[in-house]
mmCIF file with all atom_site columns, C-alpha atoms in Angstrom:
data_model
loop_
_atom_site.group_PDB
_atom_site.id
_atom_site.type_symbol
_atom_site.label_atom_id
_atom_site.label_alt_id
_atom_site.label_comp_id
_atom_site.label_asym_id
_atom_site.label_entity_id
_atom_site.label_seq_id
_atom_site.pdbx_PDB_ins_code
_atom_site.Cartn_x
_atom_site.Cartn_y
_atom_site.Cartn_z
_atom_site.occupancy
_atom_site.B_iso_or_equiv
_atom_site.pdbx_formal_charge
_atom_site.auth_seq_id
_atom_site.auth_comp_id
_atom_site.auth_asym_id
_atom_site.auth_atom_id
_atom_site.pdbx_PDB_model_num
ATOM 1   C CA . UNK A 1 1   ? 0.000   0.000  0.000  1.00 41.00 ? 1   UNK A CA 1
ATOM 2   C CA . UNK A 1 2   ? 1.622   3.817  -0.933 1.00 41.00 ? 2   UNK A CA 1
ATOM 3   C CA . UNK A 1 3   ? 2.154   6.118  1.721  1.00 45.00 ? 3   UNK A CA 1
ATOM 4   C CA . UNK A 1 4   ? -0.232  8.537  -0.435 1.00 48.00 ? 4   UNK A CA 1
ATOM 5   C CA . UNK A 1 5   ? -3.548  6.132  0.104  1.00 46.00 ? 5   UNK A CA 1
ATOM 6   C CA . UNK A 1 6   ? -4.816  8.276  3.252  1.00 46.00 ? 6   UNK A CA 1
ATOM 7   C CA . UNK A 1 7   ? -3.777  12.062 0.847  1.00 51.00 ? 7   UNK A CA 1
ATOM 8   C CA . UNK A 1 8   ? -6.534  14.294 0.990  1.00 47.00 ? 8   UNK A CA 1
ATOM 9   C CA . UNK A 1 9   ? -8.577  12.658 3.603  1.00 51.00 ? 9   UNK A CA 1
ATOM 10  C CA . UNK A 1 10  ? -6.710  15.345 6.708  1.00 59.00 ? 10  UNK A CA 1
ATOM 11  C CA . UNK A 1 11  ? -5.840  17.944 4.941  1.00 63.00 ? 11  UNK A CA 1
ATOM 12  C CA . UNK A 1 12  ? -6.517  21.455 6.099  1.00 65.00 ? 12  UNK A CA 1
ATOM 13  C CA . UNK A 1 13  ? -8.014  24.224 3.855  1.00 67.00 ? 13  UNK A CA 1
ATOM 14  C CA . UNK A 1 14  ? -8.134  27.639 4.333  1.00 73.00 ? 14  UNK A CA 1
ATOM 15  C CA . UNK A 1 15  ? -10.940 29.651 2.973  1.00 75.00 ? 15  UNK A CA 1
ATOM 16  C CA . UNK A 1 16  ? -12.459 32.890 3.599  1.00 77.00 ? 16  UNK A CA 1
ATOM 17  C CA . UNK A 1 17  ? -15.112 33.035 6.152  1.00 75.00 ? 17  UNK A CA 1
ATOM 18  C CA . UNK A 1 18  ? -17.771 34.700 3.566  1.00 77.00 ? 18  UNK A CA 1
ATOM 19  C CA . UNK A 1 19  ? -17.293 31.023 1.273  1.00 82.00 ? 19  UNK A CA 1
ATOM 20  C CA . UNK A 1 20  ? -16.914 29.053 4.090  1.00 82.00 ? 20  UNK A CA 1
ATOM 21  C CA . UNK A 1 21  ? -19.978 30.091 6.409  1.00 82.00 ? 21  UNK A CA 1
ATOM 22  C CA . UNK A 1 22  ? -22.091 30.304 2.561  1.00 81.00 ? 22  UNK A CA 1
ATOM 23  C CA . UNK A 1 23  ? -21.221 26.765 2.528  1.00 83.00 ? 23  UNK A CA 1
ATOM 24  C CA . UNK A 1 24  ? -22.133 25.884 5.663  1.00 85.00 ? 24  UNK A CA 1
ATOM 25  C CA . UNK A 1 25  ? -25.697 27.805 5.499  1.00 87.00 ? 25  UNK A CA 1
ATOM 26  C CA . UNK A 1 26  ? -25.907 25.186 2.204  1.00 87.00 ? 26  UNK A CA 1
ATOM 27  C CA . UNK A 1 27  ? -25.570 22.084 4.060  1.00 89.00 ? 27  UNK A CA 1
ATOM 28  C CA . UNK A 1 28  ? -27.655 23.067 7.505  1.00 89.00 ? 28  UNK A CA 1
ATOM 29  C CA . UNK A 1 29  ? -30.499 24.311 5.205  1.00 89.00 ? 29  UNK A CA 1
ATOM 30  C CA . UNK A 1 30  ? -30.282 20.695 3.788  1.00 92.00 ? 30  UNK A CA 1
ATOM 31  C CA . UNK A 1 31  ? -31.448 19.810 7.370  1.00 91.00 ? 31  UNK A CA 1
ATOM 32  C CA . UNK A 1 32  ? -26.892 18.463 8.200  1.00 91.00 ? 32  UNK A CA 1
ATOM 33  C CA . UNK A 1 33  ? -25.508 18.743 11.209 1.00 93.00 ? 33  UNK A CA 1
ATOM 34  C CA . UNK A 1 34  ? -21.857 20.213 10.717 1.00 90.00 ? 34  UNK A CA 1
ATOM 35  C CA . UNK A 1 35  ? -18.527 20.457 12.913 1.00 90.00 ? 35  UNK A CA 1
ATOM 36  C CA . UNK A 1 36  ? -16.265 23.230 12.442 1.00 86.00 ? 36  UNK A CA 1
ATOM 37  C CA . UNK A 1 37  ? -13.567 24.040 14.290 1.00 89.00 ? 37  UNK A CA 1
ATOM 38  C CA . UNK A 1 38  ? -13.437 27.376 16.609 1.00 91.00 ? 38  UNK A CA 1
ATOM 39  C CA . UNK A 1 39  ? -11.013 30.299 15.795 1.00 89.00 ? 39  UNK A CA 1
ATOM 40  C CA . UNK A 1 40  ? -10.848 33.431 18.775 1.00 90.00 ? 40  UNK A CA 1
ATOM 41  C CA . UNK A 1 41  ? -11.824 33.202 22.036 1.00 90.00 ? 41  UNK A CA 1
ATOM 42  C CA . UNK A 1 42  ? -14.877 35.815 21.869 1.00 92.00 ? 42  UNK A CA 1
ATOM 43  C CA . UNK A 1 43  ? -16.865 32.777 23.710 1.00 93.00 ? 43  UNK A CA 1
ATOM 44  C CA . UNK A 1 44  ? -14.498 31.612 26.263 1.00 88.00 ? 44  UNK A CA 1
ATOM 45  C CA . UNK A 1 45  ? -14.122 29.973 29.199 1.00 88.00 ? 45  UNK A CA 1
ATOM 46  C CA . UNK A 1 46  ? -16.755 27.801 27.443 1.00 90.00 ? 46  UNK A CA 1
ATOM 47  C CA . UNK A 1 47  ? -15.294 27.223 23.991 1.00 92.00 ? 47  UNK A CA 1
ATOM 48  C CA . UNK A 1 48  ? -12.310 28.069 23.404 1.00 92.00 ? 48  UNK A CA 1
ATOM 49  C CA . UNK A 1 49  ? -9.635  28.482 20.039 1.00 93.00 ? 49  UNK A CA 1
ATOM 50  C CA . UNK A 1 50  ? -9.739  25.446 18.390 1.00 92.00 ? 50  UNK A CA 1
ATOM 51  C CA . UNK A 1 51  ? -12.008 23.557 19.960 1.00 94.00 ? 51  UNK A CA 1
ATOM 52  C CA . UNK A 1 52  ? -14.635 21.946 17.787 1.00 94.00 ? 52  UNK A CA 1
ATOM 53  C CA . UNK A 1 53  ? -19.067 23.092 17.728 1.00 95.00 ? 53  UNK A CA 1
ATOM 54  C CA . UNK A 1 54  ? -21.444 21.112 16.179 1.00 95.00 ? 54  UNK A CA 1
ATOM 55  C CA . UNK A 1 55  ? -24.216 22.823 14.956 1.00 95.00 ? 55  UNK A CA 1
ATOM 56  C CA . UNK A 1 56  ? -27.478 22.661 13.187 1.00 95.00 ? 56  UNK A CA 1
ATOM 57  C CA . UNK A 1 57  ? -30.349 24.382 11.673 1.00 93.00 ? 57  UNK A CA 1
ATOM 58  C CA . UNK A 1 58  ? -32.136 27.199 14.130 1.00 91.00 ? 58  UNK A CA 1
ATOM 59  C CA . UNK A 1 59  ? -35.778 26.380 14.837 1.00 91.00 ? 59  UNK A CA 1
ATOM 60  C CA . UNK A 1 60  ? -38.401 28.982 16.016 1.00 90.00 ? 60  UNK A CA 1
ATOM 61  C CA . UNK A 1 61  ? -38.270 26.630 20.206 1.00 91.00 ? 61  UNK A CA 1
ATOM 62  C CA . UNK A 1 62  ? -34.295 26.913 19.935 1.00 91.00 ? 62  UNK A CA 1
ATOM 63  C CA . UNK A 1 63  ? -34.396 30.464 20.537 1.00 93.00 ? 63  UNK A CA 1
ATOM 64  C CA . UNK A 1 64  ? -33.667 31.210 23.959 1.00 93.00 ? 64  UNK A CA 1
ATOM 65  C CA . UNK A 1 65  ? -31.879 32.958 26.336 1.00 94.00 ? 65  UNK A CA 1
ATOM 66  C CA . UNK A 1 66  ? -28.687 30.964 27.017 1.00 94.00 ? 66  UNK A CA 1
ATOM 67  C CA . UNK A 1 67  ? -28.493 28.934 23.653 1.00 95.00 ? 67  UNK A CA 1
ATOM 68  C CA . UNK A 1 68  ? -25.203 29.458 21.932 1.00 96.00 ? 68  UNK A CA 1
ATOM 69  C CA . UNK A 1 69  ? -26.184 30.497 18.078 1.00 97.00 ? 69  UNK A CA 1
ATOM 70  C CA . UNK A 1 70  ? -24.591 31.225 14.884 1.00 94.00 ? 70  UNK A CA 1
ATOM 71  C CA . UNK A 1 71  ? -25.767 34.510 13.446 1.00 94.00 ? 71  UNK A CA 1
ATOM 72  C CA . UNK A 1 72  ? -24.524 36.612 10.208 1.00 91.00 ? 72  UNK A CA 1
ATOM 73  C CA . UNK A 1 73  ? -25.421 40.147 10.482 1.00 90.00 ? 73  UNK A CA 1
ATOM 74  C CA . UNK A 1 74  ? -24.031 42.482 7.772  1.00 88.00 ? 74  UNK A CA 1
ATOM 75  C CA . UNK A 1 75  ? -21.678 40.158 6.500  1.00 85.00 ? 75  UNK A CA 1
ATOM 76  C CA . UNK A 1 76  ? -20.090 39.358 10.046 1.00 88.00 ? 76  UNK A CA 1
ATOM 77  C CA . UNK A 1 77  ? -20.599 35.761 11.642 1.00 89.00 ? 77  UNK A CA 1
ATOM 78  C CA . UNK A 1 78  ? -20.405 35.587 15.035 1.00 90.00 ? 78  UNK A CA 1
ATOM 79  C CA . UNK A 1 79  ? -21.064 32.082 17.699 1.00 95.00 ? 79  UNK A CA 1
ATOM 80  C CA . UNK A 1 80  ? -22.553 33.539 20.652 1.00 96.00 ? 80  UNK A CA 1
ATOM 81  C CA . UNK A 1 81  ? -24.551 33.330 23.208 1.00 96.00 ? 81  UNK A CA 1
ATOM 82  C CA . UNK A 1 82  ? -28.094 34.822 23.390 1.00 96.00 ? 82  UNK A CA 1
ATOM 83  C CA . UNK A 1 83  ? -28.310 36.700 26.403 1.00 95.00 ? 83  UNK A CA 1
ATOM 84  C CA . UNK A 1 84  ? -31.531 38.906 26.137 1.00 95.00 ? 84  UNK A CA 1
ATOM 85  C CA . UNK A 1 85  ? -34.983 38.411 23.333 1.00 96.00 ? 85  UNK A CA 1
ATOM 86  C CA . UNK A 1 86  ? -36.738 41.452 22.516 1.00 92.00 ? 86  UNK A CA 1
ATOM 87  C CA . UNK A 1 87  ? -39.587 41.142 20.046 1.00 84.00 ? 87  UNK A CA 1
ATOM 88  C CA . UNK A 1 88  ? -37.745 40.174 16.409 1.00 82.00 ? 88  UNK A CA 1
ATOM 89  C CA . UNK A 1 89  ? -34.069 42.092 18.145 1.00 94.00 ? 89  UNK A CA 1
ATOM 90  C CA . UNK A 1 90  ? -32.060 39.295 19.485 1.00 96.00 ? 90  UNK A CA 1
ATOM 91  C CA . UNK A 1 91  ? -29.216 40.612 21.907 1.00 96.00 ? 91  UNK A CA 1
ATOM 92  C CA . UNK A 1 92  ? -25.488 38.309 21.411 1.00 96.00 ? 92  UNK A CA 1
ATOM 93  C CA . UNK A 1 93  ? -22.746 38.469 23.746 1.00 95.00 ? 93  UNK A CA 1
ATOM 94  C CA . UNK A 1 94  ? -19.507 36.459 23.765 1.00 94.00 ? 94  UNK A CA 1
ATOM 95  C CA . UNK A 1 95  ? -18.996 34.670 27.126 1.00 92.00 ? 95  UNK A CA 1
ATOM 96  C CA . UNK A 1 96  ? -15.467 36.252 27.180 1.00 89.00 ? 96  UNK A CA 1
ATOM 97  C CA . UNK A 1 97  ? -16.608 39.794 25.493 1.00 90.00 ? 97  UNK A CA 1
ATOM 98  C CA . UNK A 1 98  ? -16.687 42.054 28.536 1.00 87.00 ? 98  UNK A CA 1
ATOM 99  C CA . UNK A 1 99  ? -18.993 44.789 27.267 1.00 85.00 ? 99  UNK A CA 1
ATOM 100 C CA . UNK A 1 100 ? -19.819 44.348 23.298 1.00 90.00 ? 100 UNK A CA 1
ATOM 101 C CA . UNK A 1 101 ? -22.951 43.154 22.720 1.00 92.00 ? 101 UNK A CA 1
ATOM 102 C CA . UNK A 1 102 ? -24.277 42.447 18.575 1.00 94.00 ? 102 UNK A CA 1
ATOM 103 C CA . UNK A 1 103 ? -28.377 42.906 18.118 1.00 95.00 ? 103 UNK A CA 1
ATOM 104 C CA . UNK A 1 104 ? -29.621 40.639 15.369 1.00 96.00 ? 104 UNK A CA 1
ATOM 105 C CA . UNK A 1 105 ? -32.980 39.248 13.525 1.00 95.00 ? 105 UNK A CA 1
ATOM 106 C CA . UNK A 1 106 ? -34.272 35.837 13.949 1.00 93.00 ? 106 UNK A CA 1
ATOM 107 C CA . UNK A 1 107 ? -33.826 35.535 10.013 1.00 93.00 ? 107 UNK A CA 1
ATOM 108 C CA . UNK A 1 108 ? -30.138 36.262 10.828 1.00 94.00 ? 108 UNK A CA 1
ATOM 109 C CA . UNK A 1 109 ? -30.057 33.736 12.909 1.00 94.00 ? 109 UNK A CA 1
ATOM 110 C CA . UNK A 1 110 ? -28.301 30.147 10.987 1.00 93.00 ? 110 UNK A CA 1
ATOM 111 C CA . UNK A 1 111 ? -27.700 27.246 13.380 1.00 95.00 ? 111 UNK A CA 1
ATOM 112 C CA . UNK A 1 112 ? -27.373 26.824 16.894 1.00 96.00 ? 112 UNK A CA 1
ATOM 113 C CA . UNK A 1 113 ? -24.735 24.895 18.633 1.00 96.00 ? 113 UNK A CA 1
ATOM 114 C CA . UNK A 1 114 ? -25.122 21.678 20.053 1.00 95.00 ? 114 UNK A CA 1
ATOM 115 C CA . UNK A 1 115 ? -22.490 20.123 21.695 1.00 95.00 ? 115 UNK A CA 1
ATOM 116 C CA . UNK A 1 116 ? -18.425 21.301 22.316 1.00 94.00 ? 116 UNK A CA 1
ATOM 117 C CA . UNK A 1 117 ? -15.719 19.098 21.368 1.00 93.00 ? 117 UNK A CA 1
ATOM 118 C CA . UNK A 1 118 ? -12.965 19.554 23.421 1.00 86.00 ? 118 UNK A CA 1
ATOM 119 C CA . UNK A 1 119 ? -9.980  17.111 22.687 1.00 82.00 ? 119 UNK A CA 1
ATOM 120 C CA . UNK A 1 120 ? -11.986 14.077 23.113 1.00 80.00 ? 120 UNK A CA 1
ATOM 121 C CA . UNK A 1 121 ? -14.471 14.941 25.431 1.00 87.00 ? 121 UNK A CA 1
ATOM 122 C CA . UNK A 1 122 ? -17.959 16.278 24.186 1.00 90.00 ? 122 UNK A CA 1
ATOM 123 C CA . UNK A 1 123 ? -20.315 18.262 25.899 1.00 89.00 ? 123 UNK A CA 1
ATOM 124 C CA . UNK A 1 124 ? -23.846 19.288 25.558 1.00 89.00 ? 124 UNK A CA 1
ATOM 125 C CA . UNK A 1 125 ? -24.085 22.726 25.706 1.00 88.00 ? 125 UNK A CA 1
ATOM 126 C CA . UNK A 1 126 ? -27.530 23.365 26.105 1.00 89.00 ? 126 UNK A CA 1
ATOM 127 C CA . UNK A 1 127 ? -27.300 21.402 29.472 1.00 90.00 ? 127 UNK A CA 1
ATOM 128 C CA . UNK A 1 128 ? -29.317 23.334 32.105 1.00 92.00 ? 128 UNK A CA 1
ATOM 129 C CA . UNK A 1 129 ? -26.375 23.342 34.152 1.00 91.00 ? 129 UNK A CA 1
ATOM 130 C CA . UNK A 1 130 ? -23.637 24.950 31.612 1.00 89.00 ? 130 UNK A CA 1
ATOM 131 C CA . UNK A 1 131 ? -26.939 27.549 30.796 1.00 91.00 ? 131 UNK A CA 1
ATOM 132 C CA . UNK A 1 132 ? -26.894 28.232 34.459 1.00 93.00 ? 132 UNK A CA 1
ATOM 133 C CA . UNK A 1 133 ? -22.968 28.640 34.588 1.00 91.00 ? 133 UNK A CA 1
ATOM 134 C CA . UNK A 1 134 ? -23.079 30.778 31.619 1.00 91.00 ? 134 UNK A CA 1
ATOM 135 C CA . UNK A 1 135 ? -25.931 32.773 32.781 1.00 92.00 ? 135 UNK A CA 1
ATOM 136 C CA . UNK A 1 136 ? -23.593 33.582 36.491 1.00 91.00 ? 136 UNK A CA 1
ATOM 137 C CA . UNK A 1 137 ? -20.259 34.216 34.036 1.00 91.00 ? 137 UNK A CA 1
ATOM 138 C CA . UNK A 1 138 ? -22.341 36.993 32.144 1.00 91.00 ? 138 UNK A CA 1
ATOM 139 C CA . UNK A 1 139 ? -24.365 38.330 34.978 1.00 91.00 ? 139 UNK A CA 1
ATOM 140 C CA . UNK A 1 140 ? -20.933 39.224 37.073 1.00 90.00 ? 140 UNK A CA 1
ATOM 141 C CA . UNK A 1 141 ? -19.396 40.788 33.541 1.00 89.00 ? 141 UNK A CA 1
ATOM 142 C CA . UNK A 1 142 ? -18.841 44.375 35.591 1.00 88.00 ? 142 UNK A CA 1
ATOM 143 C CA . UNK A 1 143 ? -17.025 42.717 37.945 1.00 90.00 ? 143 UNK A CA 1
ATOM 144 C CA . UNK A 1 144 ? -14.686 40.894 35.691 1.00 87.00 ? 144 UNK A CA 1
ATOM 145 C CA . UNK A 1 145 ? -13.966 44.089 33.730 1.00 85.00 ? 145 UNK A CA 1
ATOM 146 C CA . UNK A 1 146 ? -13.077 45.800 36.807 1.00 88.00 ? 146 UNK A CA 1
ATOM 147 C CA . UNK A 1 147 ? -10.583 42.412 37.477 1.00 83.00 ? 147 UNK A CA 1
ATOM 148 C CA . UNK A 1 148 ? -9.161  42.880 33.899 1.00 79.00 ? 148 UNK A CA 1
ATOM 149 C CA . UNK A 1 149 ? -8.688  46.791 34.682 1.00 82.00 ? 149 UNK A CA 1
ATOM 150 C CA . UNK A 1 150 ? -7.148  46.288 38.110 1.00 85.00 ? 150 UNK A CA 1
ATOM 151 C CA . UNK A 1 151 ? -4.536  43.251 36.407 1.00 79.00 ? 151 UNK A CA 1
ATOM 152 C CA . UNK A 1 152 ? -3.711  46.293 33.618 1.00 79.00 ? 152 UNK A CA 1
ATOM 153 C CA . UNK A 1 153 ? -2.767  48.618 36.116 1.00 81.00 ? 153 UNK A CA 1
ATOM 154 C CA . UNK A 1 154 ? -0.795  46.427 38.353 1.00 80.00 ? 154 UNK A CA 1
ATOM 155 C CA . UNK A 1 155 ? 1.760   45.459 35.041 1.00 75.00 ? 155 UNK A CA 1
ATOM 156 C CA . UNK A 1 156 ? 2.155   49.156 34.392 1.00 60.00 ? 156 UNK A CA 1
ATOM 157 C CA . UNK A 1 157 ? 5.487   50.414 36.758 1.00 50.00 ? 157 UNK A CA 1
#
């Protein structure tokens, strides 16, 4: 057997996030599930760079406050977490933004995320308990932007 017979099957491609999220709108309106693998940190402690979210197509029940979604607004994609529901305004926050906040439609709302791959353990992030643990990280935001201000001051001498 060649050395070449797995070629192709692990390779990594790069592609812009425009072609690659288009893509991925393709196969979860096709009713898929996909995997795609994190890049930033705008959602941790709970996912973090490089670990893996499956997702899969947003129904009308899956919108709620806590759910982690995938939204495109004005040709930015962001995976956050829904943190407040006003009418047809949906309010976003990363779990490790401290203050930015994105306001979206329902329509511009893709997938929602169903479990976290980290390494080779999976979770379930719509557990109540990691909803309840996000809900705390959020709700004391002030005081971990006070923390982060406090840490900046201390390194400047």
């Amino acid at each position: 057997m060649s050395s070449n017979s797995n070629q192709g099957f692990n390779r990594v491609v790069r592609i812009n996030n425009s072609d690659f999220f288009n893509h991925l709108k393709t196969y979860l309106d096709e009713g898929k599930k996909i995997v795609f693998t994190v890049s930033g940190n705008s959602m941790y402690p709970f996912i973090k760079n490089g670990d893996k979210v499956l997702l899969k197509s947003i129904e009308l029940d899956d919108i709620k406050k806590g759910r982690i979604v995938l939204a495109c607004t004005n040709g930015q994609f962001f995976l956050h977490r829904i943190v407040a529901i006003h009418a047809s305004k949906i309010i976003l926050a990363g779990d490790g933004n401290l203050v930015q906040h994105e306001v979206v439609e329902i329509k511009e709302i893709w997938a929602i995320a169903v479990e976290v791959i980290y390494r080779n353990w999976v979770r379930n992030v719509q557990s109540p308990s990691l909803i309840f643990f996000s809900r705390v990280w959020y709700r004391i935001r002030p005081i971990r932007l006070l923390i982060f201000k406090l840490r900046s001051l201390l390194r400047i001498k």
